Amino acid sequence: QVQLMESGGGSVQAGGSLRLSCTVSGGTLSLYTIAWFRQSPGKERDIVAAIYGGGGVGASYHADSVKGRFTISRDIRRPTVYLQMNSLKPEDTAVYYCASKPRGSNEYTQWGQGTQVTVSS
């Protein structure tokens, strides 16, 4: 089982940027799909972006709400998955979690502890 640890959250003004990191241990990063989810009070946990297992830079998915502003990437050597967040809006305020699922699996089974992102207007 891989273990995931997020870092990089914080407070920023609208229009600012943050980069979240998800450090992966206990497994080979290229064998997993890693995703970022977020949850704000009273709302469901929603997927923000995902990067799929496999070689190379990895195919990715970004939710419509963050397309053009957020970018998911990974560094196999570290091994870490990043979420670069630009042009942040107050509605991006949430706890951000990274999660993993093995290639071919439909369920995210491992989760980090979460990191708070707060965007003020």
mmCIF file of C-alpha atoms in Angstrom:
data_model
loop_
_atom_site.group_PDB
_atom_site.id
_atom_site.type_symbol
_atom_site.label_atom_id
_atom_site.label_comp_id
_atom_site.label_asym_id
_atom_site.label_seq_id
_atom_site.Cartn_x
_atom_site.Cartn_y
_atom_site.Cartn_z
ATOM 1 C CA GLN A 1 0.000 0.000 0.000
ATOM 2 C CA VAL A 2 1.328 3.412 -0.874
ATOM 3 C CA GLN A 3 1.313 6.220 1.639
ATOM 4 C CA LEU A 4 0.540 9.780 0.611
ATOM 5 C CA MET A 5 1.465 13.046 2.296
ATOM 6 C CA GLU A 6 0.299 16.460 1.103
ATOM 7 C CA SER A 7 2.059 19.753 1.662
ATOM 8 C CA GLY A 8 1.981 23.269 0.300
ATOM 9 C CA GLY A 9 -1.401 24.546 1.416
ATOM 10 C CA GLY A 10 -1.875 27.979 2.900
ATOM 11 C CA SER A 11 -3.642 31.297 2.582
ATOM 12 C CA VAL A 12 -3.467 33.510 -0.468
ATOM 13 C CA GLN A 13 -5.362 36.411 -1.977
ATOM 14 C CA ALA A 14 -7.548 35.990 -5.022
ATOM 15 C CA GLY A 15 -5.459 35.889 -8.168
ATOM 16 C CA GLY A 16 -2.519 34.353 -6.373
ATOM 17 C CA SER A 17 -0.827 30.992 -6.782
ATOM 18 C CA LEU A 18 0.025 27.960 -4.673
ATOM 19 C CA ARG A 19 1.669 24.645 -5.444
ATOM 20 C CA LEU A 20 0.561 21.542 -3.608
ATOM 21 C CA SER A 21 2.789 18.500 -3.339
ATOM 22 C CA CYS A 22 1.798 14.882 -2.744
ATOM 23 C CA THR A 23 4.759 12.738 -1.761
ATOM 24 C CA VAL A 24 4.249 9.055 -2.484
ATOM 25 C CA SER A 25 6.016 6.285 -0.583
ATOM 26 C CA GLY A 26 5.729 2.518 -0.443
ATOM 27 C CA GLY A 27 5.083 1.996 -4.126
ATOM 28 C CA THR A 28 6.120 2.797 -7.689
ATOM 29 C CA LEU A 29 4.461 6.024 -8.755
ATOM 30 C CA SER A 30 4.070 5.019 -12.401
ATOM 31 C CA LEU A 31 1.880 2.071 -11.353
ATOM 32 C CA TYR A 32 -0.768 4.322 -9.828
ATOM 33 C CA THR A 33 -3.234 6.963 -10.812
ATOM 34 C CA ILE A 34 -2.901 9.877 -8.414
ATOM 35 C CA ALA A 35 -5.659 12.434 -8.075
ATOM 36 C CA TRP A 36 -6.314 15.631 -6.196
ATOM 37 C CA PHE A 37 -9.721 16.067 -4.594
ATOM 38 C CA ARG A 38 -11.099 18.958 -2.608
ATOM 39 C CA GLN A 39 -13.843 19.390 -0.064
ATOM 40 C CA SER A 40 -15.271 22.556 1.423
ATOM 41 C CA PRO A 41 -17.680 22.672 4.401
ATOM 42 C CA GLY A 42 -21.107 21.304 3.595
ATOM 43 C CA LYS A 43 -20.090 20.076 0.156
ATOM 44 C CA GLU A 44 -19.114 16.747 -1.314
ATOM 45 C CA ARG A 45 -15.541 15.815 -2.038
ATOM 46 C CA ASP A 46 -14.916 16.474 -5.724
ATOM 47 C CA ILE A 47 -12.105 15.470 -8.000
ATOM 48 C CA VAL A 48 -9.962 18.355 -9.208
ATOM 49 C CA ALA A 49 -7.320 16.668 -11.348
ATOM 50 C CA ALA A 50 -5.757 13.269 -11.932
ATOM 51 C CA ILE A 51 -2.597 11.952 -13.522
ATOM 52 C CA TYR A 52 -2.671 8.409 -14.819
ATOM 53 C CA GLY A 53 -0.194 5.622 -14.274
ATOM 54 C CA GLY A 54 2.254 4.644 -16.979
ATOM 55 C CA GLY A 55 5.456 5.943 -18.434
ATOM 56 C CA GLY A 56 6.417 9.388 -19.603
ATOM 57 C CA VAL A 57 4.869 12.523 -18.219
ATOM 58 C CA GLY A 58 1.500 10.797 -17.697
ATOM 59 C CA ALA A 59 -1.862 11.586 -19.260
ATOM 60 C CA SER A 60 -3.979 13.856 -17.117
ATOM 61 C CA TYR A 61 -7.500 15.042 -16.378
ATOM 62 C CA HIS A 62 -8.609 18.422 -15.062
ATOM 63 C CA ALA A 63 -12.095 19.311 -13.912
ATOM 64 C CA ASP A 64 -13.822 22.028 -15.943
ATOM 65 C CA SER A 65 -13.831 24.349 -12.938
ATOM 66 C CA VAL A 66 -10.025 24.444 -12.854
ATOM 67 C CA LYS A 67 -9.050 23.997 -16.504
ATOM 68 C CA GLY A 68 -6.602 26.641 -17.600
ATOM 69 C CA ARG A 69 -5.793 27.559 -13.991
ATOM 70 C CA PHE A 70 -4.573 24.353 -12.325
ATOM 71 C CA THR A 71 -2.026 21.882 -13.664
ATOM 72 C CA ILE A 72 -1.243 18.431 -12.314
ATOM 73 C CA SER A 73 2.195 16.956 -12.920
ATOM 74 C CA ARG A 74 4.512 14.407 -11.438
ATOM 75 C CA ASP A 75 8.184 13.712 -10.865
ATOM 76 C CA ILE A 76 8.751 9.958 -10.942
ATOM 77 C CA ARG A 77 12.205 10.298 -9.372
ATOM 78 C CA ARG A 78 11.109 12.115 -6.228
ATOM 79 C CA PRO A 79 8.342 10.583 -6.329
ATOM 80 C CA THR A 80 5.860 13.419 -6.014
ATOM 81 C CA VAL A 81 2.697 14.643 -7.692
ATOM 82 C CA TYR A 82 2.158 18.383 -7.878
ATOM 83 C CA LEU A 83 -0.884 20.588 -8.300
ATOM 84 C CA GLN A 84 0.079 24.040 -9.534
ATOM 85 C CA MET A 85 -2.799 26.396 -8.816
ATOM 86 C CA ASN A 86 -2.840 29.796 -10.502
ATOM 87 C CA SER A 87 -5.449 32.560 -10.662
ATOM 88 C CA LEU A 88 -6.976 31.294 -7.442
ATOM 89 C CA LYS A 89 -10.532 32.277 -6.584
ATOM 90 C CA PRO A 90 -12.335 32.357 -3.218
ATOM 91 C CA GLU A 91 -14.407 29.385 -4.374
ATOM 92 C CA ASP A 92 -11.206 27.323 -4.543
ATOM 93 C CA THR A 93 -11.080 27.447 -0.748
ATOM 94 C CA ALA A 94 -11.195 23.863 0.524
ATOM 95 C CA VAL A 95 -9.225 21.051 2.071
ATOM 96 C CA TYR A 96 -7.266 19.392 -0.724
ATOM 97 C CA TYR A 97 -6.518 15.682 -0.605
ATOM 98 C CA CYS A 98 -4.417 13.469 -2.800
ATOM 99 C CA ALA A 99 -5.506 9.913 -3.395
ATOM 100 C CA SER A 100 -4.215 6.889 -5.246
ATOM 101 C CA LYS A 101 -5.590 3.897 -7.064
ATOM 102 C CA PRO A 102 -3.686 1.106 -8.800
ATOM 103 C CA ARG A 103 -3.777 1.089 -12.597
ATOM 104 C CA GLY A 104 -6.939 -0.673 -13.746
ATOM 105 C CA SER A 105 -8.758 -0.089 -10.472
ATOM 106 C CA ASN A 106 -11.929 1.981 -10.205
ATOM 107 C CA GLU A 107 -11.562 3.008 -6.587
ATOM 108 C CA TYR A 108 -9.232 5.405 -4.842
ATOM 109 C CA THR A 109 -8.132 3.427 -1.827
ATOM 110 C CA GLN A 110 -5.353 5.442 -0.245
ATOM 111 C CA TRP A 111 -5.736 9.034 0.919
ATOM 112 C CA GLY A 112 -3.520 11.685 2.393
ATOM 113 C CA GLN A 113 -4.449 13.682 5.470
ATOM 114 C CA GLY A 114 -5.380 16.801 3.500
ATOM 115 C CA THR A 115 -4.038 20.331 3.328
ATOM 116 C CA GLN A 116 -6.057 23.518 3.732
ATOM 117 C CA VAL A 117 -6.162 26.111 0.954
ATOM 118 C CA THR A 118 -7.806 29.435 1.775
ATOM 119 C CA VAL A 119 -8.314 32.125 -0.860
ATOM 120 C CA SER A 120 -9.457 35.534 0.315
ATOM 121 C CA SER A 121 -11.144 38.132 -1.849
#
